[in-house]
Short mmCIF file of C-alpha atoms in Angstrom, two decimals:
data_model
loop_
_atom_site.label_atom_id
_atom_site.label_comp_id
_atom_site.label_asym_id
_atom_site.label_seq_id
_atom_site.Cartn_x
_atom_site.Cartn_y
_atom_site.Cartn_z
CA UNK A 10 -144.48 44.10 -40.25
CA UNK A 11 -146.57 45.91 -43.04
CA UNK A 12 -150.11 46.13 -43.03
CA UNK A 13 -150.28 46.02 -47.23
CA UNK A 14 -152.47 44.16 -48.51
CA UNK A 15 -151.17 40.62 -50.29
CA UNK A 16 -151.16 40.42 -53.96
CA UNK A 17 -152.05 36.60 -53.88
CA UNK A 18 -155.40 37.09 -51.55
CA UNK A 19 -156.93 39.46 -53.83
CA UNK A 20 -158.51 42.18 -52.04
CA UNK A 21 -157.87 42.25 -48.59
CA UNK A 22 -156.80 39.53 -45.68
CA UNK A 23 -158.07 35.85 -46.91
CA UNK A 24 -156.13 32.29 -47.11
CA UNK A 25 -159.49 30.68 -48.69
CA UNK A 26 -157.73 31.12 -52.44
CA UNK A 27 -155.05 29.16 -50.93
CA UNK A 28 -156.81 26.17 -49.09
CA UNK A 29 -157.63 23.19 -51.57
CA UNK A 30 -160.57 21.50 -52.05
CA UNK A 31 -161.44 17.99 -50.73
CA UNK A 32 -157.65 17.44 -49.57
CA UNK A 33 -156.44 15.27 -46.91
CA UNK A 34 -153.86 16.51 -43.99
CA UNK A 35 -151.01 15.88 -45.99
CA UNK A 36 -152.19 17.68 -48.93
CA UNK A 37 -153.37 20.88 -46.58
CA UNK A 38 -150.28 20.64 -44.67
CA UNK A 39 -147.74 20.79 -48.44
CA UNK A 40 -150.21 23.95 -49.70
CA UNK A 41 -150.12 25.64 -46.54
CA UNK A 42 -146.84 26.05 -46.81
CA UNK A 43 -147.41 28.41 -49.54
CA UNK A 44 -150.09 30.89 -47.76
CA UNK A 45 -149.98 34.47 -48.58
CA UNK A 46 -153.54 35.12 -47.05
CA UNK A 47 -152.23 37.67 -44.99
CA UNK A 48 -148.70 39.29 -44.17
CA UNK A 49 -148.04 37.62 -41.44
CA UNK A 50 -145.96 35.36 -43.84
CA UNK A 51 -143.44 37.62 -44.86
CA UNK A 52 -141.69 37.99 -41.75
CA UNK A 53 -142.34 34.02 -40.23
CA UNK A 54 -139.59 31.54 -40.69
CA UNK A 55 -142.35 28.95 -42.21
CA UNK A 56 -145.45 28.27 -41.70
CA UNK A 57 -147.04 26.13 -38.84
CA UNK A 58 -149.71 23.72 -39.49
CA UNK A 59 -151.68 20.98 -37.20
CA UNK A 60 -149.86 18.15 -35.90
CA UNK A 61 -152.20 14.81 -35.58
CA UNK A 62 -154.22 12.20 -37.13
CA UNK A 63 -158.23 12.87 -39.06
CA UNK A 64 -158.81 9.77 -36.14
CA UNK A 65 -158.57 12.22 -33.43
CA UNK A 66 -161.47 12.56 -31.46
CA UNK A 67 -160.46 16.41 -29.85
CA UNK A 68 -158.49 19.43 -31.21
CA UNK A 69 -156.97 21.50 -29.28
CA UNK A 70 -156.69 25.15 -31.04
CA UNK A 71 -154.06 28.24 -29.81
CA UNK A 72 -153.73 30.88 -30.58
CA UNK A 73 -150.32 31.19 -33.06
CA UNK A 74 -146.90 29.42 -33.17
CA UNK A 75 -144.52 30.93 -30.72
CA UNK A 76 -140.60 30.99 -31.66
CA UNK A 77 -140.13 27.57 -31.01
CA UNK A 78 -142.67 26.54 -33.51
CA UNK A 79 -141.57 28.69 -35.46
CA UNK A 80 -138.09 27.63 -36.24
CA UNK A 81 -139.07 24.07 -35.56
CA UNK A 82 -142.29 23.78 -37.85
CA UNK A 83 -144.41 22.21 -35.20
CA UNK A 84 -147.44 23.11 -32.85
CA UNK A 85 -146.71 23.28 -29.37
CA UNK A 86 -142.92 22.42 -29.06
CA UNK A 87 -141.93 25.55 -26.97
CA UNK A 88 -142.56 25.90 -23.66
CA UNK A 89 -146.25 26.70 -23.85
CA UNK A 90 -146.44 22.84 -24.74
CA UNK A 91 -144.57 21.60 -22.08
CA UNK A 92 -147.08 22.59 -20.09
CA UNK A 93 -150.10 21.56 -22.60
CA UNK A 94 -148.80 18.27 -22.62
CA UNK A 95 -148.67 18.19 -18.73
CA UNK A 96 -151.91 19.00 -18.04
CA UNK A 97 -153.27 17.21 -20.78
CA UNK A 98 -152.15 13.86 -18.84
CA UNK A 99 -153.26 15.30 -15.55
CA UNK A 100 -156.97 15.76 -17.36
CA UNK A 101 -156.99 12.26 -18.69
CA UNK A 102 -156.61 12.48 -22.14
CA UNK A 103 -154.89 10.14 -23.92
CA UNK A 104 -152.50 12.00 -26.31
CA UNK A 105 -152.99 9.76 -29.16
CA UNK A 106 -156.58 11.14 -29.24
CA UNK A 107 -155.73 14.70 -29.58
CA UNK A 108 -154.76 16.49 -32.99
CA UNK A 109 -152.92 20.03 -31.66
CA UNK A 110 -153.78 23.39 -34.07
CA UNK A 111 -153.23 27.12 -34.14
CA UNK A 112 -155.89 29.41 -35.18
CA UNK A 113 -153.00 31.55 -37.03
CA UNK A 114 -150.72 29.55 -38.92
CA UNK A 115 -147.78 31.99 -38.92
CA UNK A 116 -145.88 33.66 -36.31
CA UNK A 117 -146.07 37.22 -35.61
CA UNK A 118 -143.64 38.95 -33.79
CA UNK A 119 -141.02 42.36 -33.30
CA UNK A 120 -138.05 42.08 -33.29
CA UNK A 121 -136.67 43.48 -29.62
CA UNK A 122 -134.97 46.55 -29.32
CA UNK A 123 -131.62 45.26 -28.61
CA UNK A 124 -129.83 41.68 -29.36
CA UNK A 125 -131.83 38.90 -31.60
CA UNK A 126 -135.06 38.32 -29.36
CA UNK A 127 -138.34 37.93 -31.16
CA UNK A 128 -141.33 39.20 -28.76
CA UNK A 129 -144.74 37.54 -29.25
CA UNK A 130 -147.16 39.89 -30.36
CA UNK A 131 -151.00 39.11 -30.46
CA UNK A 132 -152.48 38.75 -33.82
CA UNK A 133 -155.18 40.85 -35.02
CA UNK A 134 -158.75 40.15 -35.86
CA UNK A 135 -158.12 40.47 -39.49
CA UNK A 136 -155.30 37.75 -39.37
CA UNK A 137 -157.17 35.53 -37.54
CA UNK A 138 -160.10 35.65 -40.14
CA UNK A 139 -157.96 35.15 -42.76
CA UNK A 140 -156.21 32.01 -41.47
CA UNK A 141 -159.41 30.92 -40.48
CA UNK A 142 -160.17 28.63 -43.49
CA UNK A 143 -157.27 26.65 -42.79
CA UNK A 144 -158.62 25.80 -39.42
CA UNK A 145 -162.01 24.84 -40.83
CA UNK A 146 -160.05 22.58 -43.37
CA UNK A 147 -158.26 20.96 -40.58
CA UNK A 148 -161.55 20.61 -38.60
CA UNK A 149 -164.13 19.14 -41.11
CA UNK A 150 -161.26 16.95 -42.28
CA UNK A 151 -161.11 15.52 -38.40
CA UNK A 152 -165.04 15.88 -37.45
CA UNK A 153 -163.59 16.02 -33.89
CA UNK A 154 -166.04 15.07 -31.25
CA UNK A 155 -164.65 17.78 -28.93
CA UNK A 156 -163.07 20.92 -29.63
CA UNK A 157 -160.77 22.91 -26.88
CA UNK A 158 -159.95 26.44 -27.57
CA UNK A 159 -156.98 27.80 -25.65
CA UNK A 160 -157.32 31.30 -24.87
CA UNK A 161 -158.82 34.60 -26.85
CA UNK A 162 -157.81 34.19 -30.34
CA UNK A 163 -158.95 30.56 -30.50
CA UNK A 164 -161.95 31.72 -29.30
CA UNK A 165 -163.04 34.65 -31.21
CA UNK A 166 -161.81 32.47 -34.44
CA UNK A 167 -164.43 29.75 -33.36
CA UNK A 168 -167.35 31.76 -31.50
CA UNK A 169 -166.74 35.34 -32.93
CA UNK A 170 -165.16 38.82 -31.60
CA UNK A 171 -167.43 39.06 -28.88
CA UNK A 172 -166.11 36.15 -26.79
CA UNK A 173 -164.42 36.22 -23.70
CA UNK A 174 -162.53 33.08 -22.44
CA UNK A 175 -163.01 34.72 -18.81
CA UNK A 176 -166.95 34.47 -18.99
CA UNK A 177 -167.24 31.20 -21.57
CA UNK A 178 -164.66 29.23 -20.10
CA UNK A 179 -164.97 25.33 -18.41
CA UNK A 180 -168.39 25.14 -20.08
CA UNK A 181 -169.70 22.67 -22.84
CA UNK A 182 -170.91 25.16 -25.39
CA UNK A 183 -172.07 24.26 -29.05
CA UNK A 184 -169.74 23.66 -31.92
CA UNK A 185 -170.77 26.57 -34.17
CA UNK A 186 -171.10 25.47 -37.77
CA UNK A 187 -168.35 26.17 -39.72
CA UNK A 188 -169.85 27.87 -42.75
CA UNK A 189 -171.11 30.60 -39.87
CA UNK A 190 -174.87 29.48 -39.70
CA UNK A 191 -176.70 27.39 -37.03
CA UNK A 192 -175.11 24.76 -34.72
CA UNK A 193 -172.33 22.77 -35.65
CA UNK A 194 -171.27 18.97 -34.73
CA UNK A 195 -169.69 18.12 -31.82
CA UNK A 196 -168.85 19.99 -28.15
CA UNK A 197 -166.16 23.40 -27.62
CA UNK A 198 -164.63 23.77 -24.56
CA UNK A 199 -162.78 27.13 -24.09
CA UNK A 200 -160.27 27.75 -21.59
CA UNK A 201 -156.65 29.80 -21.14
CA UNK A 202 -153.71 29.31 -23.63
CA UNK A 203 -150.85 27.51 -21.02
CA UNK A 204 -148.83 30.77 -22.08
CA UNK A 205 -151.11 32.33 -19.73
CA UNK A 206 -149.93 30.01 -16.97
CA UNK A 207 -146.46 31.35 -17.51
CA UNK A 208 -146.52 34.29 -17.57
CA UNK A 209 -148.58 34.65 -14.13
CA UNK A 210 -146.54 35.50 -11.03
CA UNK A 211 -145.67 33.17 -9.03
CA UNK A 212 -148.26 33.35 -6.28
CA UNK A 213 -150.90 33.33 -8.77
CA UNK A 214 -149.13 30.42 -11.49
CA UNK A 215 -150.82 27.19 -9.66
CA UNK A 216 -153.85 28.38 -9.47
CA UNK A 217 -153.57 29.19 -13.41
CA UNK A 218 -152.35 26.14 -13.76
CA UNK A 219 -154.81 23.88 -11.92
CA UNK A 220 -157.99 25.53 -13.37
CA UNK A 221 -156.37 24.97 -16.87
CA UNK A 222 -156.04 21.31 -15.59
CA UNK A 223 -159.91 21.62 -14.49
CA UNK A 224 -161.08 23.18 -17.82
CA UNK A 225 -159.39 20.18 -19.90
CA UNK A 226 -161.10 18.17 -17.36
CA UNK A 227 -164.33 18.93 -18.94
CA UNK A 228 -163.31 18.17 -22.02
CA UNK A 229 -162.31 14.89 -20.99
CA UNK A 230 -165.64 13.94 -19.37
CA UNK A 231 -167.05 14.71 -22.95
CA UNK A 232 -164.78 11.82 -24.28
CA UNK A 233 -166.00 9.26 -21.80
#
């Protein structure tokens, strides 16, 4: 994937030219489908947008859409969201409250040396930054009352390059303001992306597992 700059963004990475104004879901969801912000589109099947109602009282953000979402068009249909939606129910949170977002819209990959296989690859802080006004569409559209981000990129997107899900996680920090100044509304939550819960070993995957369950479990409380 090339690192050249998009015609349609003007100079460098940035989806804001994209985004319109005073939209609702459906609106966001038809012109996303058209984002150049960044060159992360050239290579994705589609674009991936949030799945959910504006009535949801808690987002849940990831990272990116994985091959599954991908080819499917949806948030959190591959695996990864198997095990979302588990421990989601094992936190008690009713699903119908929860609207289910990516930080990067698109999926970036390489292609694997041999055969078809597409192999996840993390995206940068530049794409992340330039998807971001998507995500604050999507999140001042909703007003959530809690916000979960699910692993590194969700953070830094939210609470900026320093953060570290390792040292900010399971905590009920303050929704930064979306425009980047002050305090925002409402309550963020960080903890893993489930993908991390995969990919541990297998001595090591429950514990993953139940602390992801534990972190949600915060979140939930909030709700209450």
């Amino acid at each position: 994937m090339g690192e050249t700059r998009t015609s349609g963004a003007g100079e460098g990475y940035d989806a804001r030219p994209f985004v319109p104004e005073k939209a609702g879901l459906a609106r966001l969801r038809e012109a996303a489908e058209g984002c150049q912000g960044c060159p992360l589109y050239r290579e994705a099947t589609q674009t991936v947008f949030g799945a959910g109602e504006t009535s949801a009282r808690l987002v849940f953000v990831g990272e990116q859409p994985g091959d599954q979402e991908d080819r499917q068009g949806q948030p959190f249909v591959g695996p990864a969201g198997g095990v979302l939606r588990r421990a989601i129910e094992e936190a008690g949170i009713d699903p119908a409250w929860a609207y289910v977002t990516n930080a990067v819209k698109h999926f970036k990959f390489e292609q694997a040396a041999r055969g078809k296989r597409r192999i996840h690859k993390a995206p940068g802080l530049r794409e992340i930054s330039a998807c971001k006004p998507w995500l604050v569409a999507e999140l001042r559209l909703i007003d959530p009352e809690v916000v979960v981000a699910l692993g590194a990129s969700a953070g830094k997107s939210l609470l900026g390059s320093s953060f570290r899900v390792t040292e900010q996680r399971g905590v009920a920090l303050p929704m930064p303001a979306l425009d980047g100044g002050g305090p925002g509304a409402g309550t963020l939550v960080a903890t893993i992306h489930p993908s991390a819960v995969l990919r541990s070993d297998s001595a090591a995957r429950e514990a993953a597992y139940t602390g992801l369950v534990a972190d949600l479990r915060v979140a939930a409380e909030l709700l209450d």
